[in-house]
Tab-separated table of C-alpha atoms in Angstrom:
chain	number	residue	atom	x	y	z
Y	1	UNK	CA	-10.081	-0.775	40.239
Y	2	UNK	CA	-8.248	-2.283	37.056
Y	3	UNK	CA	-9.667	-0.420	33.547
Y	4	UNK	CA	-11.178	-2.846	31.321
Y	5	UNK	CA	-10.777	-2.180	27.853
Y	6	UNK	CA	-14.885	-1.420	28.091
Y	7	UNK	CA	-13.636	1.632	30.264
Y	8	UNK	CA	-10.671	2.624	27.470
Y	9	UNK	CA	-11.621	5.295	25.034
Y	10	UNK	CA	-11.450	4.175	21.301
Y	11	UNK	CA	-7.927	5.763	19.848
Y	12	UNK	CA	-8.361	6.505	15.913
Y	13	UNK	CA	-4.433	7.447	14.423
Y	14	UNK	CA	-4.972	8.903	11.382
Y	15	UNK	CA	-2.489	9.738	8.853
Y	16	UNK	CA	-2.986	12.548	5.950
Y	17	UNK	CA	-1.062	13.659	2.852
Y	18	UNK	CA	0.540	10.318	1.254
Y	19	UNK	CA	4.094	10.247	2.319
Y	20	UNK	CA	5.595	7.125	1.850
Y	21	UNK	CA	6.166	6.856	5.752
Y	22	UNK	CA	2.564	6.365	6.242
Y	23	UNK	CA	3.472	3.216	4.299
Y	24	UNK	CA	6.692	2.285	5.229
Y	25	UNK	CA	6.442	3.234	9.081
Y	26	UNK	CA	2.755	3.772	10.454
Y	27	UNK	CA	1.366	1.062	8.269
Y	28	UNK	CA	4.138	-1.488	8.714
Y	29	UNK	CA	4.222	-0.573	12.442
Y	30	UNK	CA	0.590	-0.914	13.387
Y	31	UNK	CA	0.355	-4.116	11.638
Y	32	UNK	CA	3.719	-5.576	13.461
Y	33	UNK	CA	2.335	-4.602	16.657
Y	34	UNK	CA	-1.459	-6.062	16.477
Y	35	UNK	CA	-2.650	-7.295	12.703
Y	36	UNK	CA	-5.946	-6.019	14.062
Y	37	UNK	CA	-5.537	-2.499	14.737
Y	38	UNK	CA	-6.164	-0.285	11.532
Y	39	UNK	CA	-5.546	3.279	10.840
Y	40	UNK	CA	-7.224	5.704	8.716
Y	41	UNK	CA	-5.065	7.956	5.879
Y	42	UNK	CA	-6.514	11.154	4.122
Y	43	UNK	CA	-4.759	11.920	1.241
Y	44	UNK	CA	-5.497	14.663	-1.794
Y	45	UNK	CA	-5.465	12.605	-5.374
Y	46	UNK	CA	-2.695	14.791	-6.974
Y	47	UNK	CA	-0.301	13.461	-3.985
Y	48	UNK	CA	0.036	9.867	-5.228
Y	49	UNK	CA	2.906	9.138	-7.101
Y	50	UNK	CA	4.944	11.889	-6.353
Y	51	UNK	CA	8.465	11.794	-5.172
Y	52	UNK	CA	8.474	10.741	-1.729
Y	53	UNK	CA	4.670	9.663	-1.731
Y	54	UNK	CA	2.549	6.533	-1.753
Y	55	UNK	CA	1.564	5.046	-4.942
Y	56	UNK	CA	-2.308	3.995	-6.029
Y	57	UNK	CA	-0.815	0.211	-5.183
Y	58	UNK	CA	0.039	0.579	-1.945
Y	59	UNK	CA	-3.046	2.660	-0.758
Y	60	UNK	CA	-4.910	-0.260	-1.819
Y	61	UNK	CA	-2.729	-2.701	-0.371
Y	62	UNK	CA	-3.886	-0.463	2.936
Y	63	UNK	CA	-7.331	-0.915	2.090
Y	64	UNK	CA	-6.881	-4.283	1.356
Y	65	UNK	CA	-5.589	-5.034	4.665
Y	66	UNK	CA	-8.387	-3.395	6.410
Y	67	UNK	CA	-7.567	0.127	6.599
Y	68	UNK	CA	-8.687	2.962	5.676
Y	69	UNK	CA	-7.986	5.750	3.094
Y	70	UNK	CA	-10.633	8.623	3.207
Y	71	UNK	CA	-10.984	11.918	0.778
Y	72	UNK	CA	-8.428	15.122	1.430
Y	73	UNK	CA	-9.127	16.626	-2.150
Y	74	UNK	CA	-7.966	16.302	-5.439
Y	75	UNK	CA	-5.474	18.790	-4.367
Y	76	UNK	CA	-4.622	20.409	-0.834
Y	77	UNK	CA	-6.192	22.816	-1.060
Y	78	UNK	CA	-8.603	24.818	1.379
Y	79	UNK	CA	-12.062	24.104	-0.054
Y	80	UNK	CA	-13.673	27.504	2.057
Y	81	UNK	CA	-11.993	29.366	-0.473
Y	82	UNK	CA	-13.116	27.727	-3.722
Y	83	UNK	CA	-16.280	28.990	-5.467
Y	84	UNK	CA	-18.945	25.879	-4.685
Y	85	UNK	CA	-18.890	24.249	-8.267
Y	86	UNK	CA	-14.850	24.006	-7.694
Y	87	UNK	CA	-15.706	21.976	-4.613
Y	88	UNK	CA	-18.783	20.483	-6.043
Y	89	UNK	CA	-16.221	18.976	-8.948
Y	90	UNK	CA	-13.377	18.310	-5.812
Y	91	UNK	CA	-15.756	15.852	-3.677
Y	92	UNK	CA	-17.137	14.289	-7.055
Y	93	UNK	CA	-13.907	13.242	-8.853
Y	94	UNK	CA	-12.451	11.889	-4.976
Y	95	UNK	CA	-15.927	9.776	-4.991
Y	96	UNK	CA	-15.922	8.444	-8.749
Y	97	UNK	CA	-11.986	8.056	-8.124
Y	98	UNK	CA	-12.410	5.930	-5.102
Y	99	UNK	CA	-14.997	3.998	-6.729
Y	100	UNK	CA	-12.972	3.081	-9.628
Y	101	UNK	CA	-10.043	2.010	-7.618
Y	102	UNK	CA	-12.066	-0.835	-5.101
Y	103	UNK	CA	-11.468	2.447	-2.014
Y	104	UNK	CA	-14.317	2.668	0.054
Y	105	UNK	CA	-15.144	6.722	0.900
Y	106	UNK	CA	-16.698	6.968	4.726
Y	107	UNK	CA	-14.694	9.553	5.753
Y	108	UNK	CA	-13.025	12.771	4.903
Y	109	UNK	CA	-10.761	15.372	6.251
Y	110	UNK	CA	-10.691	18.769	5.129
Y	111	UNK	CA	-7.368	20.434	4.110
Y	112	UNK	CA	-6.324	22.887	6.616
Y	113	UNK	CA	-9.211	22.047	8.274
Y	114	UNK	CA	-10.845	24.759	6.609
Y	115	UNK	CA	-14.754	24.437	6.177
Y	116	UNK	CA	-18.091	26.590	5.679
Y	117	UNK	CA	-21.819	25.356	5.970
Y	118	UNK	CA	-21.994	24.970	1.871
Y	119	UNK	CA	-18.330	22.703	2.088
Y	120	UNK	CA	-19.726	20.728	5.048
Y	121	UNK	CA	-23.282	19.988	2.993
Y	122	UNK	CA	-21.273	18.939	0.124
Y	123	UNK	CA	-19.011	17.108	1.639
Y	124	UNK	CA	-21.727	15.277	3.620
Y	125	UNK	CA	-23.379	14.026	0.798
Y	126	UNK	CA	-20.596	11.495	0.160
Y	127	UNK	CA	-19.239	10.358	3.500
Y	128	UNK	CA	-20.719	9.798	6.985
Y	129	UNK	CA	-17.578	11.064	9.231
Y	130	UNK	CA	-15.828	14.514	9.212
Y	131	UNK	CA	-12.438	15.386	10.401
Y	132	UNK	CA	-11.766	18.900	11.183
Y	133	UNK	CA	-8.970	20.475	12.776
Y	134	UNK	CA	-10.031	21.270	15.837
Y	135	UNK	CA	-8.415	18.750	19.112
Y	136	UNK	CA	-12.022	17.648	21.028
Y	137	UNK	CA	-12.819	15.921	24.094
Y	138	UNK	CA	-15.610	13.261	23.240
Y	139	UNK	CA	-17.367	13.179	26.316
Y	140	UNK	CA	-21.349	12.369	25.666
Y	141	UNK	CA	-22.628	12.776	22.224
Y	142	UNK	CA	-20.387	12.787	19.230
Y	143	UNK	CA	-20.691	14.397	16.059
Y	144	UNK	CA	-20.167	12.604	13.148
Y	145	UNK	CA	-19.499	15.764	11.262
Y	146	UNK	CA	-17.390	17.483	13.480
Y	147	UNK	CA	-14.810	15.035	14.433
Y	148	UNK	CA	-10.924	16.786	15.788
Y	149	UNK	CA	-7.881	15.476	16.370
Y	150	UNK	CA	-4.351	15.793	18.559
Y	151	UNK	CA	-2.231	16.782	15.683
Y	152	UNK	CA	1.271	15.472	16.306
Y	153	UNK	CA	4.203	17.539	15.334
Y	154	UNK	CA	8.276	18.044	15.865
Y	155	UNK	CA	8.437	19.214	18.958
Y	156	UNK	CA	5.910	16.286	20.507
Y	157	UNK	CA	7.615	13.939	22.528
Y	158	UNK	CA	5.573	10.009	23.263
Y	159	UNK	CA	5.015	11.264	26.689
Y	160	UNK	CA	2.924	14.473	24.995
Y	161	UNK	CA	0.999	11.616	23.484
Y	162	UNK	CA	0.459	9.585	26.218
Y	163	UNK	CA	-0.618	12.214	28.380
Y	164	UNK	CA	-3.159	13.560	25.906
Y	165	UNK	CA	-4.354	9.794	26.023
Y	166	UNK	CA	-4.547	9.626	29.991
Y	167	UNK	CA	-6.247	12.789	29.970
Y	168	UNK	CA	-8.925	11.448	27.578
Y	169	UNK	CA	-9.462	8.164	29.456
Y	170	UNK	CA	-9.448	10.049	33.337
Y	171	UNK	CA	-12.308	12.339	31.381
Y	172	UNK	CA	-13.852	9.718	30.587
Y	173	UNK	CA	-13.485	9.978	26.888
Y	174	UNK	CA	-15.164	7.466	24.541
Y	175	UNK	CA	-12.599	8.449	21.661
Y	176	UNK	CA	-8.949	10.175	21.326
Y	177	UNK	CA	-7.986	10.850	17.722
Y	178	UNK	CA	-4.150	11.268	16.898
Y	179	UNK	CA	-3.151	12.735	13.400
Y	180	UNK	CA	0.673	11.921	11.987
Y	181	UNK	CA	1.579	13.033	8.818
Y	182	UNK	CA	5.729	12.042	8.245
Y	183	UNK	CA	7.144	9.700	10.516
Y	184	UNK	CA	11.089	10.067	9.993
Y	185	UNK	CA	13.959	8.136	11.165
Y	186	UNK	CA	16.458	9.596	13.747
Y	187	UNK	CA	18.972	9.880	10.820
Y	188	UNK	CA	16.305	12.010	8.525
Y	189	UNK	CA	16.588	15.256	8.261
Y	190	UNK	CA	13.791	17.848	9.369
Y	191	UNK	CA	11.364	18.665	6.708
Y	192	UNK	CA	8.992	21.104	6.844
Y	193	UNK	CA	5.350	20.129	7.456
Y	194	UNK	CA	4.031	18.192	10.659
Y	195	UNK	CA	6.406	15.322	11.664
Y	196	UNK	CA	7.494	12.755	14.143
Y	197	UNK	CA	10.553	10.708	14.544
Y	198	UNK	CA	10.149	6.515	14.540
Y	199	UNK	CA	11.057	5.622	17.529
Y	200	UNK	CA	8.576	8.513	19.061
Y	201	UNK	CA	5.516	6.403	17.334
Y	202	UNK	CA	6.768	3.310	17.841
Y	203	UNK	CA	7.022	4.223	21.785
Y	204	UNK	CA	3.831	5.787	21.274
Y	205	UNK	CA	2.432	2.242	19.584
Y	206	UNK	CA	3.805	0.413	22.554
Y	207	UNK	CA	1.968	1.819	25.305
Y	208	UNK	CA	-1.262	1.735	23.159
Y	209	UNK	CA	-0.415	-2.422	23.013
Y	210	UNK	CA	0.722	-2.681	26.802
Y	211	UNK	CA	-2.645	-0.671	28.061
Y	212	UNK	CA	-4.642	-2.587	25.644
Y	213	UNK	CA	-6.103	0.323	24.204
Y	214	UNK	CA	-8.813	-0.352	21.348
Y	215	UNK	CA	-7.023	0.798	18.217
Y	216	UNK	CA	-10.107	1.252	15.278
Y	217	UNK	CA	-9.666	2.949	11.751
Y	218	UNK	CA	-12.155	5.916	11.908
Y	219	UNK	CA	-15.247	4.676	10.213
Y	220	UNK	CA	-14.997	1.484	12.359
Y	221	UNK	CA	-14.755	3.448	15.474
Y	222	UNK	CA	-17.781	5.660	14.613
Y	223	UNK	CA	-20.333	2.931	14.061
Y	224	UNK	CA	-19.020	1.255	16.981
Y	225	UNK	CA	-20.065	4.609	18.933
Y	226	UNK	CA	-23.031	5.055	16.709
Y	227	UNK	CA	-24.668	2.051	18.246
């Protein structure tokens, strides 16, 4: 029998940490492929601006567009480790700093992927969907709080992606989330933190178009599931 896109699990790509790839490549990507599809980027305050990293104008250029940019932090750091008023203070100045800035906060992901009970309480007071770091299968219920994702690194090739996707949809998976974090051009050197090369995504972005998998930002894809 031919899938219907009914039958297709939901495939959130999420990108953390505010390199200006996210921009340049995932962002400009995505939208050249299918002006629908959005994406969801995590990103700790005290990233924007730097060399090499987004600036507050082009988040919300993101968010503008549809996307959508969800708390990391004011730093990167791992908020387990931080006495509770440190992360008390951490969730409260990314809230008040999305506000100011017209970002709407749904979502967060937490650095490292690092939580405890008292981080996931505070944390849940401001947003309604969790990323950890954990790579799920969403089969049945999901939890809102305790979201994972395929976290896509160097040594990944678009068939590692695409398999993790098949294997979600033959489970019959509801959702497959995908996490990027530097998408580099062949001619870019390595760097050291999670990466993929261009033509690896945009391979990856093709099959997503030619299956006609739905492609959601993370909040969207949660209340879709929450109904």
């Amino acid at each position: 029998p031919t899938e219907t896109q009914s039958d297709l699990p939901i495939v959130v790509i999420t990108f953390d940490d505010a390199h200006h790839s996210i921009y340049d490549r995932g962002f400009a990507l995505m939208r050249t492929m299918d002006s629908s599809w959005k994406g969801s980027h995590f990103f700790p305050l005290t990233h924007l601006g730097l060399p090499d990293n987004l600036k507050l104008a082009q988040v919300q250029e993101m968010e503008a567009a549809g996307w959508e940019n969800g708390g990391h932090g004011v730093t990167h750091e791992n908020l387990a480790a931080l006495p509770m008023d440190s992360v008390r203070w951490q969730v409260a100045t990314v809230d008040s700093f999305f506000r100011a800035n017209g970002l709407r906060l749904d979502s967060w992901a937490y650095a490292y992927g690092n939580y405890n009970d008292s981080v996931e309480s505070i944390v849940a007071s401001k947003v309604k969907n969790i990323r950890t770091s954990h790579d799920l299968d969403y089969i049945g219920s999901i939890d809102r709080l305790h979201l994972g994702y395929f976290a896509v690194k160097s040594e990944h090739t678009e068939q590692d992606l695409i398999n993790r996707l098949e294997e979600a949809t033959d489970n019959g998976a509801r959702l497959v989330i995908f996490g990027f974090h530097v998408i580099l051009d062949t001619s870019e050197a390595p760097v050291d933190v999670y990466y993929t090369r261009t033509p690896i995504f945009q391979a990856f972005l093709d099959y997503l178009k030619k299956r006609e998998y739905p492609v959601k930002d993370l909040r969207d894809a949660m209340d879709i599931l929450a109904e």
